[in-house]
XYZ file of C-alpha atoms in Angstrom:
709
model
C 28.480 -12.280 15.830
C 26.877 -15.526 15.932
C 24.407 -16.718 18.600
C 22.729 -20.064 19.346
C 19.297 -19.881 17.506
C 17.440 -21.126 20.419
C 18.615 -18.572 22.630
C 17.702 -15.900 20.104
C 14.392 -17.253 19.666
C 13.861 -17.404 23.417
C 14.766 -13.828 23.799
C 12.513 -12.775 20.768
C 9.615 -14.499 22.205
C 10.112 -12.867 25.700
C 10.329 -9.416 23.930
C 6.954 -10.168 22.255
C 4.894 -11.053 25.461
C 6.753 -8.816 28.006
C 4.954 -5.817 29.452
C 6.456 -2.709 31.087
C 7.032 -2.503 34.862
C 4.228 -0.562 36.887
C 4.703 3.297 36.644
C 3.120 6.449 37.486
C -0.012 7.328 35.657
C 1.883 10.642 34.299
C 4.358 8.432 32.311
C 3.275 8.351 28.747
C 3.411 5.184 26.697
C 4.912 6.942 23.721
C 8.313 6.192 22.826
C 10.244 9.644 22.700
C 13.310 7.732 21.382
C 11.743 6.353 18.329
C 13.654 7.124 15.240
C 15.389 9.976 17.108
C 19.383 10.502 16.267
C 21.482 8.090 18.176
C 25.129 7.684 18.717
C 27.485 5.128 20.435
C 31.004 4.607 21.649
C 31.529 2.021 19.192
C 29.748 -0.528 16.793
C 30.647 -4.122 15.917
C 30.001 -3.296 12.360
C 28.156 -1.239 9.764
C 24.790 -3.279 10.276
C 24.958 -2.695 14.125
C 24.628 1.176 14.380
C 23.060 3.009 17.343
C 20.136 3.973 15.020
C 19.224 0.263 14.876
C 18.352 0.543 18.473
C 15.738 3.029 18.314
C 14.038 2.152 14.880
C 11.086 0.253 16.582
C 12.202 -2.945 14.661
C 12.586 -6.132 16.942
C 14.847 -7.597 14.217
C 17.712 -4.942 14.090
C 20.142 -4.010 16.960
C 23.067 -1.866 18.123
C 26.188 -3.841 19.023
C 29.286 -2.721 20.541
C 33.124 -3.728 20.555
C 33.767 -6.410 22.809
C 35.272 -4.158 25.505
C 34.386 -2.062 28.671
C 33.243 0.471 29.009
C 30.550 1.289 26.096
C 27.589 3.545 25.874
C 24.766 4.294 23.593
C 22.871 7.534 23.775
C 19.726 9.161 21.889
C 18.829 12.723 21.397
C 15.329 13.451 22.149
C 15.154 16.863 20.372
C 14.421 19.005 23.342
C 14.640 18.750 27.071
C 12.140 16.331 28.511
C 11.150 14.884 31.975
C 12.217 11.082 31.668
C 10.083 8.739 33.689
C 11.090 5.409 32.306
C 13.712 3.791 30.046
C 13.310 0.268 28.498
C 16.129 -2.071 27.393
C 15.655 -4.940 25.313
C 18.902 -7.040 25.248
C 20.086 -9.439 22.747
C 21.993 -12.464 24.048
C 25.196 -10.115 24.596
C 23.702 -7.963 27.460
C 25.035 -5.458 29.939
C 25.509 -6.758 33.501
C 26.428 -3.501 35.130
C 25.432 0.083 33.874
C 23.994 3.431 34.534
C 21.161 5.350 32.901
C 21.952 8.834 32.470
C 20.473 12.271 31.326
C 22.129 15.331 29.882
C 21.012 18.907 28.812
C 23.805 19.129 26.312
C 25.338 15.626 25.773
C 28.306 16.630 27.715
C 27.687 16.832 31.349
C 25.547 13.833 32.735
C 23.316 12.978 35.533
C 22.877 9.375 36.795
C 19.247 8.476 36.915
C 19.681 4.866 37.943
C 22.617 2.601 38.541
C 22.006 -1.139 37.756
C 24.149 -4.084 38.793
C 23.974 -7.735 38.330
C 21.617 -7.575 35.402
C 20.672 -10.726 33.517
C 19.487 -9.475 30.072
C 16.301 -9.981 28.398
C 13.766 -7.396 28.449
C 13.754 -4.858 31.394
C 11.997 -1.559 32.274
C 13.484 1.036 34.699
C 11.272 3.798 36.405
C 13.815 6.771 36.694
C 13.191 10.472 37.529
C 15.076 13.352 35.912
C 15.233 15.470 32.858
C 17.342 16.007 29.864
C 17.492 16.392 26.100
C 19.976 13.435 25.823
C 19.623 9.877 27.356
C 22.528 7.510 27.680
C 23.049 3.958 28.764
C 26.552 3.774 29.992
C 27.895 0.275 30.485
C 30.756 -0.847 32.864
C 30.562 -4.615 32.813
C 29.282 -6.958 29.991
C 27.400 -10.216 30.944
C 29.080 -12.022 28.143
C 32.394 -12.162 26.335
C 30.748 -10.359 23.576
C 29.783 -6.503 23.524
C 26.646 -4.653 24.470
C 24.045 -5.700 22.124
C 20.466 -3.815 22.181
C 17.520 -4.724 20.210
C 15.862 -1.537 21.470
C 16.115 1.416 23.602
C 13.021 3.134 24.696
C 12.378 6.295 26.543
C 9.012 7.443 28.069
C 8.541 11.042 29.282
C 6.185 12.805 31.523
C 3.731 14.495 29.218
C 0.430 13.961 31.510
C 0.136 10.518 30.676
C -2.819 11.014 28.144
C -3.938 7.877 26.750
C -5.952 8.033 23.337
C -8.996 5.804 23.536
C -9.562 3.061 20.981
C -12.898 2.530 19.141
C -15.737 4.978 18.816
C -18.190 6.136 16.140
C -17.360 6.203 12.527
C -18.025 9.661 11.956
C -20.648 11.629 9.907
C -19.610 10.443 6.404
C -20.378 6.826 7.189
C -23.901 5.873 6.490
C -24.917 2.464 8.218
C -28.224 0.835 7.070
C -30.368 -1.607 8.680
C -32.486 -4.112 6.948
C -35.471 -2.883 9.163
C -35.356 0.634 7.451
C -37.753 1.164 4.636
C -36.013 0.629 1.381
C -37.111 3.969 0.038
C -35.516 5.706 2.895
C -32.247 3.919 2.275
C -32.538 4.343 -1.539
C -33.228 8.046 -0.898
C -29.948 8.597 1.064
C -27.849 6.512 -1.467
C -29.211 8.662 -4.191
C -28.559 11.845 -2.383
C -24.774 10.924 -1.968
C -24.515 9.815 -5.403
C -25.945 13.079 -6.733
C -23.143 14.901 -4.889
C -20.482 12.502 -6.007
C -21.335 11.280 -9.474
C -19.221 13.892 -11.184
C -16.965 15.196 -8.213
C -13.815 13.702 -9.587
C -11.464 16.170 -7.841
C -14.253 17.069 -5.083
C -13.825 17.102 -1.357
C -16.629 14.630 -0.276
C -15.613 11.310 1.121
C -18.400 8.674 1.920
C -18.756 5.082 3.038
C -22.060 3.120 2.764
C -22.448 0.257 5.029
C -24.989 -2.518 5.250
C -25.741 -4.600 8.204
C -26.541 -8.107 7.401
C -29.926 -8.689 5.803
C -31.504 -8.000 2.295
C -32.061 -4.659 0.636
C -34.339 -3.736 -2.190
C -31.998 -0.997 -3.343
C -29.453 -0.356 -6.216
C -26.242 1.521 -4.767
C -25.153 3.816 -7.708
C -21.491 4.437 -6.647
C -19.805 7.761 -7.372
C -16.316 9.276 -6.672
C -14.640 8.732 -3.268
C -17.486 6.343 -2.148
C -16.922 2.819 -0.771
C -19.644 0.428 -0.411
C -19.299 -2.158 2.380
C -21.427 -5.467 3.514
C -20.907 -5.660 7.342
C -21.329 -9.543 7.412
C -18.666 -11.894 7.974
C -19.131 -13.297 4.524
C -20.551 -11.885 1.324
C -23.752 -13.645 1.191
C -24.800 -12.146 4.787
C -25.865 -8.982 2.738
C -27.789 -8.960 -0.480
C -28.713 -5.751 -2.545
C -30.091 -5.354 -5.959
C -27.170 -3.548 -7.511
C -23.897 -1.916 -6.948
C -23.627 0.022 -10.232
C -21.177 2.368 -11.993
C -21.939 4.019 -15.371
C -20.527 7.094 -17.163
C -23.591 9.145 -17.913
C -21.779 12.081 -16.313
C -18.968 11.818 -18.858
C -21.002 11.296 -22.019
C -20.704 7.565 -21.804
C -16.914 7.414 -21.551
C -16.027 5.316 -18.537
C -12.277 6.055 -18.707
C -12.221 8.581 -15.952
C -14.620 6.389 -13.489
C -11.776 6.400 -10.612
C -11.760 6.143 -6.884
C -14.697 4.121 -5.679
C -14.802 0.585 -4.155
C -17.195 -2.112 -3.242
C -16.558 -5.172 -1.038
C -18.092 -8.094 0.980
C -21.825 -8.316 -0.267
C -23.884 -10.260 -2.651
C -25.976 -8.532 -5.711
C -29.150 -10.141 -7.189
C -29.498 -7.785 -10.151
C -32.993 -6.511 -11.205
C -32.405 -7.679 -14.681
C -29.839 -10.373 -14.215
C -26.786 -8.157 -14.879
C -24.999 -5.854 -12.610
C -22.888 -2.940 -14.240
C -19.548 -1.827 -12.966
C -18.090 0.262 -15.603
C -15.012 1.611 -13.975
C -11.331 2.849 -14.635
C -8.585 2.693 -12.288
C -8.573 2.516 -8.608
C -12.191 1.090 -8.446
C -11.635 -2.183 -6.576
C -14.373 -4.933 -6.670
C -13.425 -7.269 -3.798
C -15.276 -10.148 -1.991
C -18.456 -9.888 -4.127
C -20.907 -12.535 -5.194
C -23.019 -11.537 -8.215
C -25.866 -13.717 -8.582
C -26.099 -13.183 -12.288
C -23.876 -11.612 -14.875
C -21.346 -8.639 -14.559
C -21.133 -5.961 -17.362
C -17.821 -4.128 -17.172
C -18.844 -1.488 -19.852
C -20.841 1.705 -19.697
C -24.276 1.967 -21.367
C -23.416 2.470 -25.058
C -20.425 0.698 -24.621
C -17.928 3.818 -24.707
C -14.448 3.245 -23.738
C -13.557 2.098 -20.217
C -10.098 1.666 -18.705
C -10.199 -0.448 -15.467
C -10.057 -2.535 -13.467
C -9.567 -5.014 -10.663
C -11.634 -8.200 -9.203
C -10.469 -10.212 -6.286
C -11.942 -12.943 -4.126
C -15.237 -12.713 -5.886
C -17.879 -15.022 -7.250
C -19.754 -14.280 -10.497
C -22.392 -16.839 -11.061
C -22.899 -15.694 -14.840
C -20.565 -14.447 -17.534
C -18.339 -11.383 -17.154
C -18.689 -9.099 -20.321
C -15.533 -6.855 -20.508
C -16.649 -5.452 -23.806
C -14.962 -2.067 -24.192
C -12.794 -2.495 -21.366
C -9.088 -1.978 -22.408
C -7.556 -3.944 -19.651
C -8.703 -5.874 -16.528
C -6.971 -7.984 -13.976
C -8.917 -10.783 -11.981
C -7.448 -12.603 -9.106
C -8.367 -15.631 -6.805
C -12.087 -15.743 -7.926
C -14.624 -17.972 -9.855
C -16.564 -16.830 -12.817
C -19.116 -18.304 -15.076
C -17.089 -17.214 -18.223
C -15.590 -14.344 -19.645
C -16.128 -12.597 -23.007
C -14.084 -10.080 -25.103
C -10.724 -8.695 -24.927
C -9.403 -5.539 -26.239
C -5.618 -5.265 -24.991
C -4.907 -6.898 -21.864
C -7.059 -9.480 -19.827
C -5.098 -11.209 -17.178
C -6.169 -13.892 -14.497
C -4.449 -15.515 -11.818
C -6.147 -18.128 -9.678
C -9.456 -17.501 -11.225
C -11.866 -20.663 -11.784
C -13.753 -20.389 -15.233
C -11.010 -18.085 -16.772
C -10.258 -18.464 -20.125
C -7.122 -20.243 -21.254
C -4.090 -18.250 -22.069
C -4.351 -17.234 -25.842
C -2.166 -13.968 -26.128
C -1.699 -12.386 -28.507
C -5.220 -13.111 -30.096
C -7.539 -13.128 -28.170
C -5.363 -11.220 -25.469
C -6.028 -13.511 -22.384
C -3.059 -14.371 -20.088
C -4.051 -16.974 -17.399
C -2.020 -18.321 -14.435
C -3.588 -21.442 -12.666
C -2.846 -19.911 -9.262
C -1.630 -16.671 -7.510
C 1.742 -17.351 -5.975
C 1.066 -15.491 -2.568
C -2.058 -13.595 -1.740
C -3.781 -12.115 1.485
C -7.241 -10.631 1.277
C -7.735 -7.105 2.358
C -8.737 -6.466 5.877
C -12.322 -5.325 6.052
C -14.828 -3.942 8.712
C -17.788 -6.114 9.798
C -20.183 -6.797 12.805
C -19.103 -9.384 15.217
C -22.345 -9.507 17.303
C -23.217 -5.751 17.927
C -19.772 -4.674 17.892
C -17.550 -3.481 14.980
C -14.419 -5.459 14.276
C -11.874 -5.674 11.478
C -11.287 -9.125 9.941
C -7.859 -9.900 8.835
C -7.831 -12.704 6.297
C -4.831 -15.161 6.384
C -2.037 -15.563 3.895
C -2.732 -17.958 0.818
C -0.024 -19.610 -1.155
C -0.766 -20.855 -4.736
C -4.473 -19.827 -4.306
C -7.439 -20.513 -6.632
C -10.837 -19.491 -6.257
C -12.607 -17.372 -3.382
C -11.326 -17.650 0.186
C -14.921 -18.124 1.433
C -15.609 -21.184 -0.860
C -15.737 -23.659 1.855
C -16.962 -21.394 4.768
C -15.765 -18.136 6.074
C -12.579 -16.677 5.225
C -9.731 -17.928 7.611
C -7.958 -15.288 9.490
C -8.093 -13.170 12.623
C -10.585 -10.724 14.029
C -9.499 -7.509 15.593
C -12.030 -5.433 17.730
C -12.359 -1.823 16.739
C -11.507 -1.004 20.333
C -7.815 -1.854 19.267
C -8.027 0.949 16.721
C -7.557 4.658 16.933
C -10.583 5.836 14.742
C -9.325 8.962 13.203
C -11.246 11.717 11.757
C -10.441 14.772 9.708
C -8.662 17.447 11.524
C -6.544 15.048 13.705
C -2.756 15.828 13.799
C 0.100 13.461 12.578
C 1.480 13.791 16.196
C -1.863 12.183 17.397
C -1.805 9.399 14.795
C 1.787 8.613 15.643
C 0.924 8.805 19.475
C -2.133 6.170 18.792
C 0.610 3.951 16.836
C 2.965 4.221 19.767
C 0.363 3.475 22.118
C -0.094 0.156 20.153
C -3.296 0.790 18.422
C -4.089 0.214 14.761
C -5.341 3.144 12.455
C -8.941 3.483 11.005
C -9.281 6.613 8.747
C -13.042 7.510 8.382
C -13.892 9.242 5.223
C -12.255 12.718 4.813
C -9.135 14.491 3.914
C -6.180 14.497 6.408
C -3.392 17.121 6.435
C -0.172 15.690 7.642
C 2.601 17.980 8.940
C 4.894 15.140 9.804
C 5.261 11.696 8.745
C 2.983 8.823 10.031
C 5.368 6.320 11.405
C 4.400 2.664 11.454
C 6.833 0.914 13.543
C 5.062 -1.964 15.040
C 4.746 -5.484 13.407
C 1.157 -6.514 12.255
C 0.063 -2.981 12.351
C -3.394 -2.282 10.290
C -4.022 0.908 8.553
C -7.577 0.976 7.018
C -9.167 3.570 5.169
C -12.923 4.077 4.391
C -14.464 6.106 1.635
C -11.087 6.683 -0.009
C -9.691 8.529 2.966
C -7.031 10.868 1.546
C -3.816 11.861 3.199
C -1.984 14.955 2.103
C 1.543 15.566 3.278
C 2.388 19.297 3.911
C 5.783 21.037 3.637
C 7.486 18.287 1.612
C 7.226 15.415 4.433
C 7.026 11.685 3.733
C 3.186 10.967 4.032
C 3.782 7.429 5.588
C 6.782 5.373 6.435
C 6.704 1.763 7.451
C 9.649 0.044 9.564
C 11.100 -3.129 8.179
C 8.692 -5.428 10.420
C 6.521 -8.306 9.709
C 2.772 -8.190 8.620
C 2.047 -4.604 8.351
C -1.300 -4.053 6.183
C -2.218 -0.773 4.424
C -5.555 -0.692 2.792
C -7.982 1.480 1.309
C -6.573 4.993 1.250
C -5.237 7.768 -1.128
C -2.200 9.754 -0.690
C -2.434 13.053 -2.671
C 1.048 14.846 -3.019
C 1.204 18.341 -1.536
C 2.187 21.606 -2.996
C 5.882 21.193 -1.666
C 7.874 18.505 -3.046
C 8.224 15.223 -0.955
C 11.214 13.061 -1.722
C 8.989 10.010 -1.326
C 5.237 9.753 -0.448
C 5.121 6.221 0.979
C 8.148 4.325 2.058
C 7.954 0.593 3.040
C 11.052 -0.832 4.901
C 14.200 0.538 5.496
C 16.920 1.091 2.931
C 19.613 -1.696 2.884
C 17.627 -3.863 5.146
C 16.881 -7.385 3.938
C 14.833 -9.336 6.407
C 12.938 -12.431 5.558
C 9.229 -11.490 5.922
C 8.071 -14.528 3.892
C 5.881 -16.205 6.584
C 4.061 -12.750 7.219
C 4.642 -10.279 4.487
C 3.848 -6.472 4.302
C 0.774 -5.788 2.294
C -0.406 -2.865 0.315
C -4.020 -3.116 -1.087
C -5.856 -0.265 -2.747
C -3.523 2.117 -1.608
C -3.512 4.685 -4.389
C -1.326 7.684 -5.015
C -2.054 11.079 -6.929
C 0.310 13.768 -7.990
C -1.828 16.862 -9.213
C -5.310 16.845 -10.298
C -6.646 18.389 -7.204
C -3.819 20.941 -6.926
C -0.277 21.006 -8.159
C 1.098 18.328 -6.188
C 4.843 17.303 -6.297
C 7.133 14.387 -5.273
C 10.160 12.793 -6.724
C 9.123 9.168 -5.799
C 5.562 8.116 -5.197
C 6.181 4.738 -3.656
C 9.472 3.075 -2.634
C 9.463 -0.493 -1.348
C 12.584 -1.747 0.624
C 11.170 -4.459 2.620
C 11.711 -8.099 1.284
C 8.603 -10.277 0.516
C 6.111 -7.005 0.353
C 2.837 -7.966 -1.585
C 1.404 -4.902 -3.582
C -1.992 -6.019 -4.315
C -3.748 -3.390 -6.480
C -2.500 0.002 -6.606
C -2.829 3.062 -8.940
C 0.045 5.374 -8.775
C -0.738 8.470 -10.950
C 0.885 11.578 -12.019
C -2.371 13.514 -13.186
C -2.904 14.366 -16.901
C -5.914 16.297 -16.251
C -7.630 18.257 -13.549
C -6.118 21.323 -11.676
C -2.330 21.779 -11.070
C -1.185 19.772 -14.262
C 1.786 20.412 -16.447
C 5.407 19.064 -17.378
C 6.796 21.476 -14.767
C 3.544 21.872 -12.633
C 3.170 18.508 -11.103
C 6.596 17.129 -11.499
C 7.181 13.470 -10.342
C 10.074 11.339 -11.677
C 9.513 7.813 -10.651
C 6.105 6.056 -9.699
C 7.192 2.858 -7.935
C 10.835 1.990 -6.901
C 11.410 -1.502 -5.629
C 14.531 -2.152 -3.788
C 13.216 -5.373 -1.751
C 13.712 -8.960 -2.733
C 11.035 -11.413 -3.396
C 8.261 -8.543 -3.874
C 5.184 -9.491 -5.782
C 2.756 -7.144 -7.534
C -0.620 -8.284 -8.307
C -2.671 -5.669 -10.320
C -0.064 -2.883 -10.835
C -1.346 0.342 -12.412
C 1.282 3.154 -12.767
C 0.984 6.035 -15.149
C 2.367 9.368 -16.605
C 5.671 9.650 -14.742
C 8.453 11.735 -16.215
C 11.094 9.178 -15.822
C 10.621 5.311 -15.160
C 7.150 4.603 -14.112
C 8.548 1.319 -12.400
C 12.020 0.769 -11.719
C 12.945 -2.604 -9.895
C 16.030 -3.234 -8.212
C 15.281 -6.200 -5.852
C 15.780 -9.738 -6.887
C 13.054 -12.475 -7.711
C 10.652 -9.722 -8.366
C 7.421 -10.707 -10.020
C 4.453 -8.732 -11.500
C 1.242 -10.038 -12.530
C -0.578 -7.450 -14.603
C 0.749 -4.194 -15.321
C -1.014 -1.280 -16.939
C 0.632 2.024 -17.862
C 0.422 5.163 -20.033
C 3.498 7.290 -20.500
C 3.305 10.952 -19.686
C 0.887 12.960 -22.187
C 2.835 16.174 -21.783
C 6.452 16.020 -22.697
C 7.019 19.216 -24.623
C 9.430 17.953 -27.235
C 11.635 14.975 -27.901
C 14.529 16.715 -26.469
C 12.719 17.072 -23.125
C 11.901 13.264 -23.041
C 15.551 11.539 -23.442
C 17.245 9.341 -21.124
C 20.673 10.072 -22.108
C 21.072 9.015 -25.732
C 17.860 6.926 -25.683
C 14.688 8.325 -26.894
C 12.154 8.405 -24.029
C 12.081 6.278 -20.748
C 10.821 2.588 -20.621
C 7.520 2.410 -18.604
C 9.062 -0.697 -16.684
C 12.786 -0.781 -15.948
C 14.562 -3.985 -14.454
C 17.895 -2.878 -13.199
C 20.919 -4.367 -15.085
C 22.271 -5.942 -11.678
C 19.176 -8.004 -11.445
C 19.416 -11.809 -12.185
C 15.791 -13.141 -11.505
C 12.517 -11.271 -12.459
C 9.098 -12.289 -14.114
C 6.145 -10.499 -15.292
C 2.800 -11.694 -17.064
C 0.251 -9.700 -18.897
C 1.788 -6.230 -18.984
C 0.873 -3.128 -21.297
C 2.261 0.212 -22.018
C 0.412 2.933 -24.143
C 1.509 6.407 -25.240
C -0.430 9.413 -26.376
C 1.836 12.437 -26.603
C -0.644 15.208 -26.808
C 2.078 18.149 -26.751
C 4.096 16.624 -29.448
C 2.833 13.691 -31.421
C 6.238 13.025 -33.112
C 7.792 11.914 -30.011
C 9.423 8.414 -29.968
C 10.198 5.830 -27.332
C 12.796 3.445 -27.984
C 11.209 0.535 -25.674
C 8.298 0.138 -23.462
C 10.187 -2.363 -21.398
C 13.780 -2.455 -20.509
C 15.467 -5.407 -18.834
C 18.738 -7.311 -18.717
C 19.071 -10.166 -21.104
C 19.689 -13.137 -18.540
C 18.153 -16.537 -18.098
C 16.355 -15.885 -14.912
C 14.596 -12.631 -16.444
C 11.407 -13.683 -18.298
C 8.369 -11.810 -19.430
C 4.982 -13.169 -20.862
C 2.297 -11.255 -22.851
C 3.638 -7.919 -23.500
C 2.180 -5.077 -25.600
C 2.802 -1.490 -26.529
C 0.126 0.670 -28.202
C 0.145 4.206 -29.798
C -3.351 5.765 -29.219
C -4.358 7.282 -32.219
C -0.855 7.589 -33.626
C 0.234 10.162 -30.951
C 3.811 8.931 -30.514
C 5.449 5.855 -31.342
C 7.166 3.034 -29.618
C 10.159 1.760 -31.751
C 10.180 -1.607 -29.843
C 8.249 -3.317 -27.153
C 10.963 -4.680 -24.968
C 14.633 -3.993 -25.346
C 15.071 -4.286 -29.175
C 12.347 -6.861 -29.671
C 8.850 -6.275 -30.963
C 7.434 -3.263 -32.507
C 7.130 -0.725 -33.868
C 3.917 0.408 -32.375
C 2.535 3.481 -34.371
C -0.246 4.718 -36.525
C -3.909 5.888 -36.150
C -5.380 2.529 -36.125
C -4.259 1.769 -32.545
C -3.113 -1.800 -32.983
C -0.952 -3.004 -30.392
C 2.625 -4.269 -31.101
C 3.021 -7.514 -29.064
C 5.731 -10.153 -27.764
C 4.224 -13.229 -26.525
C 7.390 -14.298 -24.561
C 10.818 -12.936 -23.807
C 13.582 -13.682 -24.200
């Protein structure tokens, strides 16, 4: 059905700014119809089903046949007292209709009769009860059918409104420059002592510094995030934000799950040490000196990620196996082991892959920095940086980062123990979510249905789905921002842990994409978690900016059939961009890409350690599973700086036919690929398709492919 575009835009604009009619205090703002089962008398076609009118998405709709009468109804799940029904009509609207309720979907009571309606957005106060609510149209306002963007139902649940804002909870330490440095250092050291080796511990902490200077070094342990509360990094200065690996005998390959952002460092000896592995983002930092990414003694390290940061001196990667740096400025870079990738970085070395192993893009195609908490005067707010296209250098080079400030009063400040139902009520009420440090047990899915919703975690806040539910689901809407939290798979298998967008929907979100930043996923390690798919992305134009999606290879609840997980990331949306993609140890494809025009800048992967035999690790007649699979139907895809490693500890004789598996088409291109057998425990027969390799032998020498095809 075609509509004049100006009329559609006018209606969408009206929808965006409209407010509900006045109502009794007892009428809840929660939409009881959201994502409930819905049916209709007819549909115009498969893309216009009744479910589209209760999905919370302003861009999808139900549309009927071009005749009278027609109806749409929703099942609320149980009998409820209905106090308001909202209708958001498309250009084809109902002129005469009744709003009805029923206990059984068969016998109906009229709650309100409407005649002479003119479309647009309308809200009707009603009084009645029923499990089912129906809108029964008897006269159309146009020659087309009935067409609803959204049908909402509000019920009488006492009208409890959740408050926005509030304190940040006991696990957030806020420091003021007027406090004695010794007092601050003592509190930092106390938390670090608890968290230094607590790889699978229950502690979660955030350390926050108000604008000013601090003569302290912030040793940063597991599940600890460090934050400057200024508008810009140089508003807060400390002497160090440091990570070393003394707890693990000088080996930094397990320094996971920690973060620092939005402050400046003046190192005591001129060099700051940040020796980390995966899931340890380094964002919006200004190092007034050099940066060392290796542990004392230069044992192995397996990181890492830098974004929107300025390092005045040289970055020494030393024993780091791989690293990705985005939209930053550095004084230089030394050393490469396997895979050092840069995009939009001033001062980065030129591409020289395969030796030294540098891959450099002059700009980053699309980026938007992570939202961050700061002090707006005396009040907390969350700053949301604006989208950048073809960015190079830090976002704050010429003044404050452009973007939008959102007061904390518009966030539901969640604390451990809150129920998923309360989180969903807050979201339905129009609030954003701020997870304070802690562990959150979810007995139902957290549903993100409103465009531009922010979900921000502090201190690696951890979400654990129970009874096999999906932990979080994002509707196919613009501009949702997920950042700074960990999803830990529960004991009962979830079909998917994080779902972004709706299957089959292809809406253009390019002007305001959904972003995932520092959103991490874990299967096992803490306990025997289970999930078939960790992350599924259906929404077009999504930006995945730094993630570690990990099926555990050590810790508790680990084994081939103990913490099963088939797929790490599956991308169905078109025009999806991944910048800093870490995915490891899945039983089948670690990454499987179905969408068109996908791009990945930097990929780090290890295959599963624990297949018990070659027979257990077969993809049909193919030996093993490719780490990164692009579906045969895809015509356009591109990747830069991508590595896959194997270390089959249960059976070192296992072979993998190829690390990367892609269709051979002109639009499918890859740059700077490598495969490595660690210590000869396993073998890659080829790097990509039947090109490159083999990778084998105890010397741990990568097999490389500079470009493909």
